[in-house]
PDB file of C-alpha atoms and ligand atoms in Angstrom:
ATOM      1  CA  MET A   1       0.000   0.000   0.000  1.00 97.00           C
ATOM      2  CA  LYS A   2       1.088   3.566  -0.685  1.00 98.00           C
ATOM      3  CA  LEU A   3      -0.033   6.459   1.483  1.00 98.00           C
ATOM      4  CA  TYR A   4       0.068   9.822  -0.275  1.00 98.00           C
ATOM      5  CA  PHE A   5       0.618  12.412   2.411  1.00 98.00           C
ATOM      6  CA  ALA A   6       1.661  15.985   3.145  1.00 98.00           C
ATOM      7  CA  PRO A   7       3.374  16.784   6.472  1.00 97.00           C
ATOM      8  CA  GLU A   8       1.221  18.290   9.271  1.00 92.00           C
ATOM      9  CA  THR A   9      -2.022  17.681   7.383  1.00 97.00           C
ATOM     10  CA  CYS A  10      -4.940  15.302   7.926  1.00 98.00           C
ATOM     11  CA  SER A  11      -2.984  12.467   6.259  1.00 98.00           C
ATOM     12  CA  LEU A  12      -1.195  12.068   9.604  1.00 98.00           C
ATOM     13  CA  SER A  13      -4.308  10.232  10.830  1.00 98.00           C
ATOM     14  CA  PRO A  14      -4.108   7.231   8.426  1.00 98.00           C
ATOM     15  CA  HIS A  15      -0.323   7.373   8.784  1.00 98.00           C
ATOM     16  CA  ILE A  16      -0.634   6.802  12.546  1.00 98.00           C
ATOM     17  CA  VAL A  17      -3.198   4.045  11.934  1.00 98.00           C
ATOM     18  CA  LEU A  18      -0.871   2.215   9.516  1.00 98.00           C
ATOM     19  CA  ARG A  19       1.853   2.247  12.167  1.00 98.00           C
ATOM     20  CA  GLU A  20      -0.550   1.164  14.935  1.00 98.00           C
ATOM     21  CA  LEU A  21      -1.528  -1.816  12.775  1.00 98.00           C
ATOM     22  CA  GLY A  22       2.068  -2.679  11.871  1.00 98.00           C
ATOM     23  CA  LEU A  23       1.120  -3.020   8.193  1.00 97.00           C
ATOM     24  CA  PRO A  24       3.759  -2.610   5.472  1.00 97.00           C
ATOM     25  CA  PHE A  25       3.328   0.651   3.543  1.00 98.00           C
ATOM     26  CA  GLU A  26       5.204   3.198   1.494  1.00 98.00           C
ATOM     27  CA  LEU A  27       4.935   6.928   2.169  1.00 98.00           C
ATOM     28  CA  VAL A  28       4.730   9.176  -0.869  1.00 98.00           C
ATOM     29  CA  LYS A  29       5.004  12.892  -0.197  1.00 98.00           C
ATOM     30  CA  VAL A  30       2.739  15.259  -2.109  1.00 98.00           C
ATOM     31  CA  ASP A  31       3.387  18.939  -2.669  1.00 97.00           C
ATOM     32  CA  ASN A  32      -0.067  20.387  -2.119  1.00 95.00           C
ATOM     33  CA  LYS A  33       0.814  23.563  -4.040  1.00 95.00           C
ATOM     34  CA  THR A  34       2.270  22.026  -7.218  1.00 98.00           C
ATOM     35  CA  LYS A  35       0.194  18.819  -6.987  1.00 98.00           C
ATOM     36  CA  LEU A  36       3.333  16.817  -7.735  1.00 98.00           C
ATOM     37  CA  THR A  37       4.504  13.791  -5.798  1.00 98.00           C
ATOM     38  CA  ALA A  38       8.054  13.707  -4.458  1.00 97.00           C
ATOM     39  CA  ASP A  39       8.943  11.267  -7.270  1.00 94.00           C
ATOM     40  CA  GLY A  40       7.704  13.763  -9.861  1.00 97.00           C
ATOM     41  CA  ARG A  41       4.271  12.335 -10.730  1.00 97.00           C
ATOM     42  CA  ASP A  42       1.070  14.282 -11.290  1.00 98.00           C
ATOM     43  CA  PHE A  43      -0.910  13.774  -8.073  1.00 98.00           C
ATOM     44  CA  LEU A  44      -4.137  14.816  -9.820  1.00 98.00           C
ATOM     45  CA  ALA A  45      -3.809  11.721 -12.006  1.00 98.00           C
ATOM     46  CA  ILE A  46      -3.721   9.613  -8.825  1.00 98.00           C
ATOM     47  CA  ASN A  47      -6.406  11.505  -6.907  1.00 98.00           C
ATOM     48  CA  PRO A  48      -8.376  13.926  -9.083  1.00 98.00           C
ATOM     49  CA  LYS A  49      -9.691  15.579  -5.889  1.00 98.00           C
ATOM     50  CA  GLY A  50      -6.131  16.875  -5.464  1.00 98.00           C
ATOM     51  CA  TYR A  51      -5.932  16.455  -1.717  1.00 98.00           C
ATOM     52  CA  VAL A  52      -4.342  14.087   0.746  1.00 98.00           C
ATOM     53  CA  ALA A  53      -4.798  11.573   2.191  1.00 98.00           C
ATOM     54  CA  ALA A  54      -5.003   8.992  -0.587  1.00 98.00           C
ATOM     55  CA  LEU A  55      -4.301   5.312  -0.124  1.00 98.00           C
ATOM     56  CA  GLN A  56      -3.253   3.222  -3.118  1.00 98.00           C
ATOM     57  CA  LEU A  57      -3.832  -0.492  -2.783  1.00 98.00           C
ATOM     58  CA  ALA A  58      -1.762  -3.274  -4.362  1.00 96.00           C
ATOM     59  CA  ASN A  59      -4.471  -3.718  -7.039  1.00 97.00           C
ATOM     60  CA  GLY A  60      -4.128  -0.050  -8.047  1.00 96.00           C
ATOM     61  CA  GLU A  61      -7.406   1.144  -6.469  1.00 98.00           C
ATOM     62  CA  VAL A  62      -7.108   4.539  -4.788  1.00 98.00           C
ATOM     63  CA  LEU A  63      -9.162   5.230  -1.690  1.00 98.00           C
ATOM     64  CA  THR A  64      -9.702   8.817  -0.505  1.00 98.00           C
ATOM     65  CA  GLU A  65     -11.474  10.503   2.438  1.00 98.00           C
ATOM     66  CA  GLY A  66      -9.647  10.049   5.709  1.00 98.00           C
ATOM     67  CA  THR A  67     -12.649   8.634   7.553  1.00 98.00           C
ATOM     68  CA  ALA A  68     -13.089   5.872   4.943  1.00 98.00           C
ATOM     69  CA  ILE A  69      -9.355   5.149   4.769  1.00 99.00           C
ATOM     70  CA  VAL A  70      -8.918   4.644   8.517  1.00 99.00           C
ATOM     71  CA  GLN A  71     -11.921   2.312   8.726  1.00 98.00           C
ATOM     72  CA  TYR A  72     -10.691   0.299   5.733  1.00 98.00           C
ATOM     73  CA  LEU A  73      -7.292  -0.051   7.395  1.00 98.00           C
ATOM     74  CA  ALA A  74      -8.692  -0.974  10.824  1.00 98.00           C
ATOM     75  CA  ASP A  75     -10.801  -3.731   9.254  1.00 98.00           C
ATOM     76  CA  LEU A  76      -7.686  -5.297   7.702  1.00 98.00           C
ATOM     77  CA  LYS A  77      -6.578  -6.213  11.226  1.00 98.00           C
ATOM     78  CA  PRO A  78      -9.646  -6.391  13.501  1.00 98.00           C
ATOM     79  CA  GLU A  79      -7.623  -7.962  16.311  1.00 98.00           C
ATOM     80  CA  ALA A  80      -5.846  -4.613  16.816  1.00 98.00           C
ATOM     81  CA  LYS A  81      -9.245  -3.225  17.885  1.00 98.00           C
ATOM     82  CA  LEU A  82      -8.756   0.176  16.247  1.00 98.00           C
ATOM     83  CA  ALA A  83     -12.413  -0.011  15.172  1.00 98.00           C
ATOM     84  CA  PRO A  84     -15.273  -2.038  16.663  1.00 98.00           C
ATOM     85  CA  PRO A  85     -16.702  -4.742  14.348  1.00 98.00           C
ATOM     86  CA  ASN A  86     -18.784  -3.604  11.391  1.00 97.00           C
ATOM     87  CA  GLY A  87     -22.488  -3.855  12.126  1.00 97.00           C
ATOM     88  CA  SER A  88     -22.076  -3.355  15.869  1.00 98.00           C
ATOM     89  CA  TRP A  89     -23.585  -0.446  17.813  1.00 98.00           C
ATOM     90  CA  GLU A  90     -20.057   0.543  18.892  1.00 98.00           C
ATOM     91  CA  ARG A  91     -19.055   0.846  15.230  1.00 98.00           C
ATOM     92  CA  VAL A  92     -21.913   3.298  14.691  1.00 98.00           C
ATOM     93  CA  ARG A  93     -20.589   5.310  17.660  1.00 98.00           C
ATOM     94  CA  LEU A  94     -17.149   5.343  16.027  1.00 98.00           C
ATOM     95  CA  GLN A  95     -18.723   6.633  12.802  1.00 98.00           C
ATOM     96  CA  GLU A  96     -20.568   9.276  14.803  1.00 98.00           C
ATOM     97  CA  TRP A  97     -17.215  10.520  16.151  1.00 98.00           C
ATOM     98  CA  LEU A  98     -15.451  10.357  12.781  1.00 98.00           C
ATOM     99  CA  ASN A  99     -18.236  12.388  11.244  1.00 98.00           C
ATOM    100  CA  PHE A 100     -18.140  14.908  14.091  1.00 98.00           C
ATOM    101  CA  ILE A 101     -14.388  15.344  13.695  1.00 98.00           C
ATOM    102  CA  THR A 102     -14.536  15.754   9.930  1.00 98.00           C
ATOM    103  CA  GLY A 103     -17.672  17.896   9.754  1.00 97.00           C
ATOM    104  CA  GLU A 104     -17.387  19.991  12.905  1.00 96.00           C
ATOM    105  CA  ILE A 105     -13.685  20.182  13.802  1.00 97.00           C
ATOM    106  CA  HIS A 106     -11.695  19.642  10.587  1.00 97.00           C
ATOM    107  CA  ALA A 107     -14.192  21.678   8.519  1.00 95.00           C
ATOM    108  CA  SER A 108     -14.140  24.545  11.045  1.00 92.00           C
ATOM    109  CA  MET A 109     -10.352  24.669  10.902  1.00 94.00           C
ATOM    110  CA  SER A 110      -9.881  24.529   7.131  1.00 93.00           C
ATOM    111  CA  PRO A 111     -11.051  28.172   6.589  1.00 94.00           C
ATOM    112  CA  LEU A 112      -8.560  29.364   9.235  1.00 95.00           C
ATOM    113  CA  PHE A 113      -5.731  28.279   6.898  1.00 94.00           C
ATOM    114  CA  ASN A 114      -7.206  30.265   4.001  1.00 94.00           C
ATOM    115  CA  ALA A 115      -5.494  33.645   3.563  1.00 94.00           C
ATOM    116  CA  ALA A 116      -8.338  34.881   1.333  1.00 97.00           C
ATOM    117  CA  ILE A 117     -10.928  34.582   4.111  1.00 96.00           C
ATOM    118  CA  PRO A 118     -11.391  37.833   6.093  1.00 96.00           C
ATOM    119  CA  ASP A 119     -10.572  37.787   9.820  1.00 93.00           C
ATOM    120  CA  GLY A 120     -14.201  38.513  10.777  1.00 94.00           C
ATOM    121  CA  VAL A 121     -15.359  35.349   9.022  1.00 94.00           C
ATOM    122  CA  LYS A 122     -12.508  33.372  10.552  1.00 94.00           C
ATOM    123  CA  THR A 123     -13.718  34.474  14.001  1.00 94.00           C
ATOM    124  CA  ILE A 124     -17.085  32.793  13.309  1.00 94.00           C
ATOM    125  CA  PHE A 125     -15.337  29.496  12.554  1.00 93.00           C
ATOM    126  CA  LYS A 126     -12.999  29.901  15.528  1.00 93.00           C
ATOM    127  CA  ASP A 127     -15.944  30.488  17.910  1.00 93.00           C
ATOM    128  CA  LYS A 128     -17.695  27.392  16.569  1.00 94.00           C
ATOM    129  CA  LEU A 129     -14.519  25.407  16.997  1.00 95.00           C
ATOM    130  CA  VAL A 130     -14.157  26.528  20.617  1.00 95.00           C
ATOM    131  CA  ARG A 131     -17.756  25.414  21.320  1.00 95.00           C
ATOM    132  CA  ARG A 132     -17.076  22.011  19.765  1.00 96.00           C
ATOM    133  CA  LEU A 133     -13.878  21.626  21.792  1.00 97.00           C
ATOM    134  CA  GLY A 134     -15.947  22.224  24.915  1.00 96.00           C
ATOM    135  CA  GLN A 135     -18.132  19.275  23.879  1.00 96.00           C
ATOM    136  CA  ILE A 136     -15.088  17.061  23.371  1.00 98.00           C
ATOM    137  CA  GLU A 137     -13.736  18.174  26.759  1.00 98.00           C
ATOM    138  CA  SER A 138     -16.911  16.883  28.456  1.00 98.00           C
ATOM    139  CA  THR A 139     -16.369  13.435  26.926  1.00 98.00           C
ATOM    140  CA  LEU A 140     -12.638  13.254  27.648  1.00 98.00           C
ATOM    141  CA  ALA A 141     -13.156  14.391  31.242  1.00 98.00           C
ATOM    142  CA  GLN A 142     -14.891  11.040  31.794  1.00 98.00           C
ATOM    143  CA  GLN A 143     -12.808   8.662  29.689  1.00 98.00           C
ATOM    144  CA  ASP A 144      -9.336   8.354  28.188  1.00 98.00           C
ATOM    145  CA  TYR A 145     -10.392   7.977  24.543  1.00 98.00           C
ATOM    146  CA  LEU A 146     -13.364   8.939  22.412  1.00 98.00           C
ATOM    147  CA  LEU A 147     -14.836   5.430  22.524  1.00 98.00           C
ATOM    148  CA  GLY A 148     -14.020   4.820  26.186  1.00 98.00           C
ATOM    149  CA  ALA A 149     -10.991   2.885  27.392  1.00 97.00           C
ATOM    150  CA  GLN A 150      -9.742   1.784  23.961  1.00 97.00           C
ATOM    151  CA  PHE A 151      -7.679   3.891  21.522  1.00 98.00           C
ATOM    152  CA  SER A 152      -9.377   3.911  18.115  1.00 98.00           C
ATOM    153  CA  VAL A 153      -8.973   5.427  14.660  1.00 99.00           C
ATOM    154  CA  ALA A 154     -11.120   8.360  15.849  1.00 98.00           C
ATOM    155  CA  ASP A 155      -8.370   9.273  18.321  1.00 99.00           C
ATOM    156  CA  ALA A 156      -5.738   9.230  15.567  1.00 99.00           C
ATOM    157  CA  TYR A 157      -7.914  11.664  13.607  1.00 98.00           C
ATOM    158  CA  LEU A 158      -8.818  13.942  16.534  1.00 98.00           C
ATOM    159  CA  PHE A 159      -5.167  14.129  17.639  1.00 98.00           C
ATOM    160  CA  THR A 160      -4.190  15.088  14.086  1.00 98.00           C
ATOM    161  CA  VAL A 161      -6.648  17.961  13.687  1.00 98.00           C
ATOM    162  CA  LEU A 162      -6.178  19.293  17.231  1.00 98.00           C
ATOM    163  CA  ARG A 163      -2.454  19.750  16.548  1.00 97.00           C
ATOM    164  CA  TRP A 164      -3.420  22.540  14.144  1.00 97.00           C
ATOM    165  CA  THR A 165      -4.767  24.701  17.002  1.00 96.00           C
ATOM    166  CA  ALA A 166      -1.123  25.705  17.563  1.00 94.00           C
ATOM    167  CA  PHE A 167      -1.207  27.581  14.222  1.00 93.00           C
ATOM    168  CA  PHE A 168      -4.148  29.715  15.382  1.00 91.00           C
ATOM    169  CA  SER A 169      -3.070  30.559  18.943  1.00 86.00           C
ATOM    170  CA  ILE A 170      -5.760  28.365  20.462  1.00 92.00           C
ATOM    171  CA  ASP A 171      -4.222  27.122  23.689  1.00 94.00           C
ATOM    172  CA  LEU A 172      -5.428  23.574  24.381  1.00 97.00           C
ATOM    173  CA  GLU A 173      -4.275  23.930  28.011  1.00 96.00           C
ATOM    174  CA  GLN A 174      -7.586  25.720  28.699  1.00 96.00           C
ATOM    175  CA  TRP A 175      -9.264  22.305  28.372  1.00 98.00           C
ATOM    176  CA  GLN A 176      -7.646  20.063  30.978  1.00 98.00           C
ATOM    177  CA  ALA A 177      -8.880  16.748  29.643  1.00 98.00           C
ATOM    178  CA  ILE A 178      -8.014  17.601  26.031  1.00 98.00           C
ATOM    179  CA  ALA A 179      -4.527  18.713  27.083  1.00 98.00           C
ATOM    180  CA  ARG A 180      -3.980  15.412  28.933  1.00 98.00           C
ATOM    181  CA  TYR A 181      -5.367  13.464  25.933  1.00 98.00           C
ATOM    182  CA  MET A 182      -2.978  15.205  23.520  1.00 98.00           C
ATOM    183  CA  GLU A 183      -0.047  14.444  25.774  1.00 98.00           C
ATOM    184  CA  ASN A 184      -1.020  10.756  26.118  1.00 98.00           C
ATOM    185  CA  ILE A 185      -1.527  10.236  22.409  1.00 98.00           C
ATOM    186  CA  GLY A 186       1.591  12.212  21.539  1.00 98.00           C
ATOM    187  CA  ALA A 187       3.575   9.808  23.738  1.00 98.00           C
ATOM    188  CA  ARG A 188       2.561   6.722  21.712  1.00 98.00           C
ATOM    189  CA  ALA A 189       5.553   5.216  19.892  1.00 98.00           C
ATOM    190  CA  THR A 190       3.571   5.013  16.631  1.00 98.00           C
ATOM    191  CA  VAL A 191       2.672   8.690  16.802  1.00 98.00           C
ATOM    192  CA  LYS A 192       6.243   9.708  17.522  1.00 98.00           C
ATOM    193  CA  SER A 193       7.553   7.620  14.618  1.00 98.00           C
ATOM    194  CA  ALA A 194       4.886   8.947  12.232  1.00 98.00           C
ATOM    195  CA  LEU A 195       5.756  12.550  13.122  1.00 98.00           C
ATOM    196  CA  ALA A 196       9.478  11.851  12.801  1.00 98.00           C
ATOM    197  CA  ALA A 197       9.039  10.181   9.412  1.00 97.00           C
ATOM    198  CA  GLU A 198       6.964  13.117   8.111  1.00 97.00           C
ATOM    199  CA  ALA A 199       9.502  15.625   9.400  1.00 95.00           C
ATOM    200  CA  VAL A 200      12.385  14.071   7.473  1.00 92.00           C
ATOM    201  CA  ALA A 201      10.390  13.278   4.320  1.00 85.00           C
TER     202      ALA A 201
HETATM  203  N1  GSH B 301     -12.607  15.459   2.791  1.00 95.71           N
HETATM  204  C1  GSH B 301     -11.187  15.181   2.797  1.00 95.71           C
HETATM  205  C2  GSH B 301     -10.442  16.476   3.004  1.00 95.71           C
HETATM  206  C3  GSH B 301      -8.948  16.271   2.858  1.00 95.71           C
HETATM  207  C4  GSH B 301      -8.200  17.580   3.037  1.00 95.71           C
HETATM  208  O1  GSH B 301      -8.762  18.596   3.454  1.00 95.71           O
HETATM  209  N2  GSH B 301      -6.885  17.543   2.752  1.00 95.71           N
HETATM  210  C5  GSH B 301      -6.057  18.722   2.872  1.00 95.71           C
HETATM  211  C6  GSH B 301      -4.999  18.515   3.912  1.00 95.71           C
HETATM  212  S1  GSH B 301      -5.709  18.315   5.536  1.00 95.71           S
HETATM  213  C7  GSH B 301      -5.376  18.948   1.543  1.00 95.71           C
HETATM  214  O2  GSH B 301      -4.664  18.098   1.055  1.00 95.71           O
HETATM  215  N3  GSH B 301      -5.630  20.132   0.959  1.00 95.71           N
HETATM  216  C8  GSH B 301      -5.032  20.526  -0.279  1.00 95.71           C
HETATM  217  C9  GSH B 301      -6.025  20.992  -1.277  1.00 95.71           C
HETATM  218  O3  GSH B 301      -7.250  20.888  -1.038  1.00 95.71           O
HETATM  219  O4  GSH B 301      -5.593  21.444  -2.331  1.00 95.71           O
HETATM  220  C10 GSH B 301     -10.850  14.165   3.880  1.00 95.71           C
HETATM  221  O5  GSH B 301     -11.472  14.226   4.948  1.00 95.71           O
HETATM  222  O6  GSH B 301      -9.967  13.319   3.682  1.00 95.71           O
END
């Protein structure tokens, strides 16, 4: 499998998941501005959507959308318990979290990166984000991970998007449980190795 990624973006989430699962994979860096891969290929020919993450399987199929990629990966090795079994109520809860992260957190942060969006509009997204973080704080004040006691693909994704708060002067220390959560997840060997690999790529 090949994971097309760009450092410090949402592709860190499937990257962490691949390492948690111990699956063999190749990292291919994408320049999000030129849409070229590090080995000089046209990324748009691989993923016409033009964004990371994209996962290329051995049969050539390319899977996009981080929430689909992480579930596909987790199901390759169910014994790692990164996602509850398909069809279970717990799996629906996982999907509820993945959708919340992508639609409410990731989507509220994307406009903050956009230089063309006026500051007043950015404030609207920032305020919404702060409200959503309050909701996550309530959950994490009661349990270590989004699904309870077990680390899941939703945690890899939440950790990834919450790292971006540093770019927008949002201090996660104001939410005690979130701050503790970030520290715990950041200490995982797989997370450290994923970050190190992206930094040198
Ligand atoms: N809906 C996609 C969004 C992916 C996305 O926003 N990727 C960003 C990095 S976090 C990107 O590559 N942006 C470059 C671009 O859109 O040109 C997903 O959830 O996977």
